[in-house]
Amino acid sequence: MNIAGVIQGERKPVTLHRLRRMLAEGEKIAMLTAYDASFARLADQAGVDCLLVGDSLGMVVQGRTSTVPVTLREVAYHLRCVAAGNRHAWLLGDLPLGTYEASPDQALRSSAVLLQAGAQMVKLEGGWAVETVRFLVERGVPVCAHLGLTPQSANALGGYRVQGRDEASAQVLERQARELAVAGAATLVLELVPAALALRVQQQNPALVVIGIGAGVGVAGQVLVLHDMLGVTQGKLPRFVRNFMAEGGGIEDAVRRYVAAVKNGRFPDEPVHGY
Ligand code: KIV
């Protein structure tokens, strides 16, 4: 496995520049969520390129039924924990519901809290956010956009359903991705969309680092929620999840196998994990 950032045995911290180079050179990007220092250290040691302190913490850490109740202070707290354990991975923090939608100014103030807690990039949901993305990027805040199934607005979307299945909604998503990329979003999480649509978005935006979750294998990289891929999450899981712990070995081994499967293009396996 050729990992661009390993030079003479020494791993360099991942940068935005390096993520773009990985996309250009066809090296797949492996991202996982993390919420504490111990798992961040372990995932980093196992070669994960990016760590996301997602508002999924509401569900997998706090035991809530959605991401909606998560606050900015809570994300900042978990970011500080993760930053303390991480050495190399590019670190993203989620802007929670209600902390960025009112105005670009509100988004900048909230982003500052996350950057001060250790984030290198903020993630925000929605295709409406083009002007906010431009405002943040112009002020030096790297932004990851998030389209498809956006959990903060799951109620408005009719629940946790595949997005962009019909031609009209696919076209809207494609347009939003283009506008967000032009506004300066460097990365885009695409959640729960048909693989063919995700591939088109990646092809139409060759410099945009598209990270899929339930979006097929034709994008720059993959992300999973840590608790899902370790088999910790109880109940019915989405089809896009693969339990790497069930394949034997310990936790670090499971994360290493996830990284290898993403880099080799063996995860996701479209007939099993795709839409
Ligand atoms: O909150 C989160 O963990 C996320 C990922 C699932 C992409 O947004």
Short mmCIF file of C-alpha atoms and ligand atoms in Angstrom, two decimals:
data_model
loop_
_atom_site.label_atom_id
_atom_site.label_comp_id
_atom_site.label_asym_id
_atom_site.label_seq_id
_atom_site.Cartn_x
_atom_site.Cartn_y
_atom_site.Cartn_z
CA MET A 1 0.00 0.00 0.00
CA ASN A 2 1.47 3.33 -1.06
CA ILE A 3 0.57 6.04 1.45
CA ALA A 4 1.71 9.41 0.11
CA GLY A 5 2.42 10.89 3.55
CA VAL A 6 4.90 8.20 4.67
CA ILE A 7 8.40 9.42 3.86
CA GLN A 8 11.28 7.20 4.97
CA GLY A 9 9.15 5.59 7.67
CA GLU A 10 8.06 8.89 9.21
CA ARG A 11 4.40 9.80 8.91
CA LYS A 12 3.69 13.48 8.35
CA PRO A 13 0.55 15.22 9.65
CA VAL A 14 -2.19 15.24 7.03
CA THR A 15 -2.92 18.67 5.55
CA LEU A 16 -5.58 19.98 3.21
CA HIS A 17 -2.91 20.15 0.52
CA ARG A 18 -2.14 16.47 1.07
CA LEU A 19 -5.84 15.49 0.90
CA ARG A 20 -6.06 17.25 -2.48
CA ARG A 21 -2.93 15.47 -3.67
CA MET A 22 -4.35 12.12 -2.56
CA LEU A 23 -7.46 12.86 -4.62
CA ALA A 24 -5.37 13.87 -7.63
CA GLU A 25 -3.17 10.76 -7.34
CA GLY A 26 -6.08 8.38 -6.73
CA GLU A 27 -5.11 7.42 -3.19
CA LYS A 28 -8.33 6.79 -1.29
CA ILE A 29 -8.91 8.74 1.93
CA ALA A 30 -10.01 6.91 5.11
CA MET A 31 -11.97 8.97 7.63
CA LEU A 32 -13.53 7.84 10.92
CA THR A 33 -15.42 9.62 13.64
CA ALA A 34 -13.78 9.91 17.07
CA TYR A 35 -14.93 11.37 20.35
CA ASP A 36 -12.12 10.80 22.86
CA ALA A 37 -8.34 10.82 23.13
CA SER A 38 -7.84 7.05 23.44
CA PHE A 39 -9.74 6.10 20.30
CA ALA A 40 -8.31 9.08 18.44
CA ARG A 41 -4.79 7.88 19.26
CA LEU A 42 -5.63 4.35 18.22
CA ALA A 43 -7.26 5.39 14.92
CA ASP A 44 -4.39 7.75 14.16
CA GLN A 45 -1.85 4.99 14.83
CA ALA A 46 -3.85 2.67 12.59
CA GLY A 47 -3.38 5.09 9.68
CA VAL A 48 -6.70 6.90 9.46
CA ASP A 49 -6.24 10.07 7.35
CA CYS A 50 -9.03 12.18 8.86
CA LEU A 51 -10.90 12.19 12.16
CA LEU A 52 -14.33 13.78 12.50
CA VAL A 53 -15.81 14.83 15.81
CA GLY A 54 -19.31 14.43 14.45
CA ASP A 55 -22.55 15.44 16.07
CA SER A 56 -23.24 11.70 15.83
CA LEU A 57 -21.79 11.93 19.35
CA GLY A 58 -25.37 12.71 20.39
CA MET A 59 -26.36 9.19 19.41
CA VAL A 60 -23.29 7.02 20.08
CA VAL A 61 -21.91 8.83 23.16
CA GLN A 62 -24.98 10.47 24.73
CA GLY A 63 -27.54 7.80 23.79
CA ARG A 64 -29.97 10.27 22.19
CA THR A 65 -32.15 9.31 19.24
CA SER A 66 -30.75 11.97 16.88
CA THR A 67 -27.97 14.55 16.45
CA VAL A 68 -30.39 17.43 17.10
CA PRO A 69 -29.75 18.00 20.86
CA VAL A 70 -25.96 18.28 20.51
CA THR A 71 -24.50 21.66 21.50
CA LEU A 72 -21.45 23.60 20.38
CA ARG A 73 -19.88 23.27 23.84
CA GLU A 74 -20.24 19.50 23.64
CA VAL A 75 -18.58 19.27 20.23
CA ALA A 76 -15.80 21.58 21.47
CA TYR A 77 -15.29 19.38 24.55
CA HIS A 78 -14.95 16.22 22.45
CA LEU A 79 -12.69 18.04 19.99
CA ARG A 80 -10.30 18.91 22.81
CA CYS A 81 -10.26 15.24 23.86
CA VAL A 82 -9.64 14.01 20.30
CA ALA A 83 -7.01 16.66 19.59
CA ALA A 84 -5.11 15.49 22.67
CA GLY A 85 -4.86 11.93 21.31
CA ASN A 86 -4.37 12.70 17.63
CA ARG A 87 -0.98 13.39 16.06
CA HIS A 88 -1.33 13.03 12.29
CA ALA A 89 -4.95 12.87 11.13
CA TRP A 90 -6.70 15.94 9.66
CA LEU A 91 -9.26 16.92 12.31
CA LEU A 92 -12.80 18.05 11.48
CA GLY A 93 -15.47 19.32 13.87
CA ASP A 94 -19.21 19.36 13.19
CA LEU A 95 -21.16 22.59 13.61
CA PRO A 96 -24.30 21.48 15.50
CA LEU A 97 -27.87 22.43 14.59
CA GLY A 98 -28.65 26.04 15.41
CA THR A 99 -25.04 27.24 15.54
CA TYR A 100 -24.51 28.36 11.91
CA GLU A 101 -27.79 28.76 10.02
CA ALA A 102 -28.87 32.23 11.22
CA SER A 103 -26.09 34.16 9.48
CA PRO A 104 -22.54 33.84 8.16
CA ASP A 105 -21.48 35.85 11.20
CA GLN A 106 -23.01 33.27 13.55
CA ALA A 107 -21.25 30.51 11.58
CA LEU A 108 -17.91 32.31 11.94
CA ARG A 109 -18.32 32.73 15.71
CA SER A 110 -19.24 29.06 16.11
CA SER A 111 -16.39 27.95 13.84
CA ALA A 112 -13.95 29.94 15.98
CA VAL A 113 -15.03 27.93 19.03
CA LEU A 114 -14.33 24.65 17.21
CA LEU A 115 -11.02 25.84 15.73
CA GLN A 116 -9.89 26.98 19.18
CA ALA A 117 -10.79 23.53 20.52
CA GLY A 118 -8.50 21.89 17.95
CA ALA A 119 -10.51 21.48 14.73
CA GLN A 120 -8.67 22.17 11.47
CA MET A 121 -11.88 22.24 9.43
CA VAL A 122 -15.56 22.71 10.24
CA LYS A 123 -18.38 20.69 8.70
CA LEU A 124 -21.85 22.07 8.06
CA GLU A 125 -24.96 20.56 6.51
CA GLY A 126 -27.10 21.75 3.63
CA GLY A 127 -27.07 22.97 0.06
CA TRP A 128 -28.44 26.36 1.12
CA ALA A 129 -25.15 27.29 2.82
CA VAL A 130 -23.23 28.58 -0.23
CA GLU A 131 -22.88 32.17 1.01
CA THR A 132 -21.91 30.98 4.50
CA VAL A 133 -19.22 28.72 3.03
CA ARG A 134 -17.84 31.61 0.95
CA PHE A 135 -17.82 33.89 4.01
CA LEU A 136 -15.96 31.34 6.16
CA VAL A 137 -13.44 30.36 3.48
CA GLU A 138 -12.63 34.02 2.73
CA ARG A 139 -11.83 34.39 6.44
CA GLY A 140 -9.49 31.42 6.50
CA VAL A 141 -11.80 28.71 7.84
CA PRO A 142 -11.55 25.43 5.88
CA VAL A 143 -15.05 24.05 5.28
CA CYS A 144 -16.43 20.59 4.65
CA ALA A 145 -19.96 20.68 3.26
CA HIS A 146 -22.45 17.84 3.80
CA LEU A 147 -25.18 16.88 1.29
CA GLY A 148 -27.53 13.95 0.73
CA LEU A 149 -28.99 12.68 3.98
CA THR A 150 -28.25 15.54 6.36
CA PRO A 151 -29.14 14.17 9.83
CA GLN A 152 -29.86 17.58 11.39
CA SER A 153 -32.79 17.95 8.97
CA ALA A 154 -33.85 14.28 8.92
CA ASN A 155 -37.37 15.26 10.05
CA ALA A 156 -37.80 17.52 7.02
CA LEU A 157 -36.34 14.85 4.72
CA GLY A 158 -38.86 12.23 5.88
CA GLY A 159 -36.43 10.26 8.04
CA TYR A 160 -33.16 8.46 7.31
CA ARG A 161 -33.82 7.77 3.62
CA VAL A 162 -31.69 7.57 0.51
CA GLN A 163 -31.54 11.02 -1.16
CA GLY A 164 -31.28 11.93 -4.86
CA ARG A 165 -32.97 8.81 -6.19
CA ASP A 166 -35.09 10.63 -8.80
CA GLU A 167 -33.71 12.78 -11.60
CA ALA A 168 -35.03 16.10 -10.23
CA SER A 169 -33.54 15.69 -6.73
CA ALA A 170 -30.30 14.33 -8.20
CA GLN A 171 -29.97 17.46 -10.32
CA VAL A 172 -30.56 19.69 -7.31
CA LEU A 173 -27.85 17.86 -5.37
CA GLU A 174 -25.41 18.11 -8.30
CA ARG A 175 -26.03 21.85 -8.58
CA GLN A 176 -25.60 22.37 -4.83
CA ALA A 177 -22.31 20.44 -4.85
CA ARG A 178 -21.02 22.59 -7.73
CA GLU A 179 -22.04 25.82 -5.96
CA LEU A 180 -20.47 24.75 -2.66
CA ALA A 181 -17.23 23.82 -4.44
CA VAL A 182 -17.14 27.19 -6.25
CA ALA A 183 -17.78 28.94 -2.91
CA GLY A 184 -14.64 27.26 -1.57
CA ALA A 185 -15.72 24.09 0.25
CA ALA A 186 -12.61 21.90 0.07
CA THR A 187 -14.33 18.68 1.07
CA LEU A 188 -17.88 17.35 0.87
CA VAL A 189 -19.48 14.53 2.84
CA LEU A 190 -22.09 12.79 0.69
CA GLU A 191 -24.38 10.64 2.80
CA LEU A 192 -26.86 8.00 1.66
CA VAL A 193 -27.06 8.71 -2.07
CA PRO A 194 -26.97 6.33 -5.04
CA ALA A 195 -23.43 5.39 -6.06
CA ALA A 196 -23.95 6.62 -9.63
CA LEU A 197 -24.95 10.09 -8.39
CA ALA A 198 -21.96 10.31 -6.02
CA LEU A 199 -19.64 9.31 -8.87
CA ARG A 200 -21.11 12.08 -11.05
CA VAL A 201 -20.60 14.65 -8.27
CA GLN A 202 -16.95 13.60 -7.92
CA GLN A 203 -16.39 13.69 -11.70
CA GLN A 204 -18.05 17.10 -12.07
CA ASN A 205 -15.89 18.55 -9.27
CA PRO A 206 -12.43 17.02 -9.80
CA ALA A 207 -10.77 19.20 -7.13
CA LEU A 208 -13.45 18.62 -4.48
CA VAL A 209 -12.53 15.91 -1.96
CA VAL A 210 -15.79 13.95 -1.77
CA ILE A 211 -16.06 11.62 1.22
CA GLY A 212 -18.87 9.09 1.00
CA ILE A 213 -20.95 7.34 3.61
CA GLY A 214 -23.41 5.08 1.85
CA ALA A 215 -22.43 6.73 -1.44
CA GLY A 216 -20.49 4.03 -3.27
CA VAL A 217 -16.83 3.59 -4.05
CA GLY A 218 -16.41 6.19 -6.81
CA VAL A 219 -15.52 9.11 -4.53
CA ALA A 220 -12.27 10.33 -2.97
CA GLY A 221 -12.74 8.60 0.36
CA GLN A 222 -15.02 7.02 2.93
CA VAL A 223 -16.19 7.82 6.44
CA LEU A 224 -17.89 5.60 9.01
CA VAL A 225 -19.04 6.20 12.56
CA LEU A 226 -16.47 4.48 14.80
CA HIS A 227 -19.03 2.70 16.97
CA ASP A 228 -20.78 1.31 13.87
CA MET A 229 -17.64 -0.16 12.28
CA LEU A 230 -16.54 -1.65 15.61
CA GLY A 231 -19.93 -3.34 16.09
CA VAL A 232 -20.65 -1.38 19.28
CA THR A 233 -23.87 0.23 17.99
CA GLN A 234 -26.95 -1.83 18.86
CA GLY A 235 -30.06 -2.35 16.75
CA LYS A 236 -30.61 -2.17 13.03
CA LEU A 237 -27.77 -0.46 11.19
CA PRO A 238 -27.85 1.12 7.73
CA ARG A 239 -26.77 -1.13 4.87
CA PHE A 240 -23.63 0.97 4.27
CA VAL A 241 -22.08 -0.08 7.59
CA ARG A 242 -19.49 -2.88 7.71
CA ASN A 243 -18.53 -4.37 11.06
CA PHE A 244 -14.74 -4.69 10.86
CA MET A 245 -14.51 -6.14 14.40
CA ALA A 246 -16.57 -9.17 13.35
CA GLU A 247 -13.68 -10.10 11.04
CA GLY A 248 -11.42 -10.98 14.01
CA GLY A 249 -8.46 -9.31 15.75
CA GLY A 250 -8.54 -6.39 18.16
CA ILE A 251 -9.81 -2.84 17.80
CA GLU A 252 -6.65 -1.40 16.24
CA ASP A 253 -6.55 -4.30 13.83
CA ALA A 254 -10.18 -3.61 12.83
CA VAL A 255 -9.33 0.04 12.14
CA ARG A 256 -6.25 -1.00 10.12
CA ARG A 257 -8.43 -3.33 8.05
CA TYR A 258 -10.91 -0.50 7.48
CA VAL A 259 -8.09 1.79 6.26
CA ALA A 260 -6.72 -0.95 3.99
CA ALA A 261 -10.18 -1.79 2.60
CA VAL A 262 -10.85 1.89 1.78
CA LYS A 263 -7.41 2.35 0.19
CA ASN A 264 -7.72 -0.84 -1.88
CA GLY A 265 -11.23 0.05 -3.03
CA ARG A 266 -12.68 -3.07 -1.37
CA PHE A 267 -14.94 -1.00 0.90
CA PRO A 268 -17.66 -0.17 0.18
CA ASP A 269 -18.63 -3.23 -1.79
CA GLU A 270 -21.47 -1.82 -3.88
CA PRO A 271 -23.73 -4.91 -4.10
CA VAL A 272 -23.58 -5.19 -0.28
CA HIS A 273 -23.27 -1.58 0.95
CA GLY A 274 -24.59 0.47 -1.98
CA TYR A 275 -27.86 2.08 -3.11
O1 KIV B 1 -21.94 13.33 12.70
C1 KIV B 1 -21.28 12.52 12.02
O2 KIV B 1 -20.63 11.62 12.54
C2 KIV B 1 -21.30 12.65 10.57
C3 KIV B 1 -20.75 11.53 9.76
C4 KIV B 1 -21.65 10.36 9.79
C5 KIV B 1 -20.42 11.93 8.38
O3 KIV B 1 -21.77 13.62 10.06
#
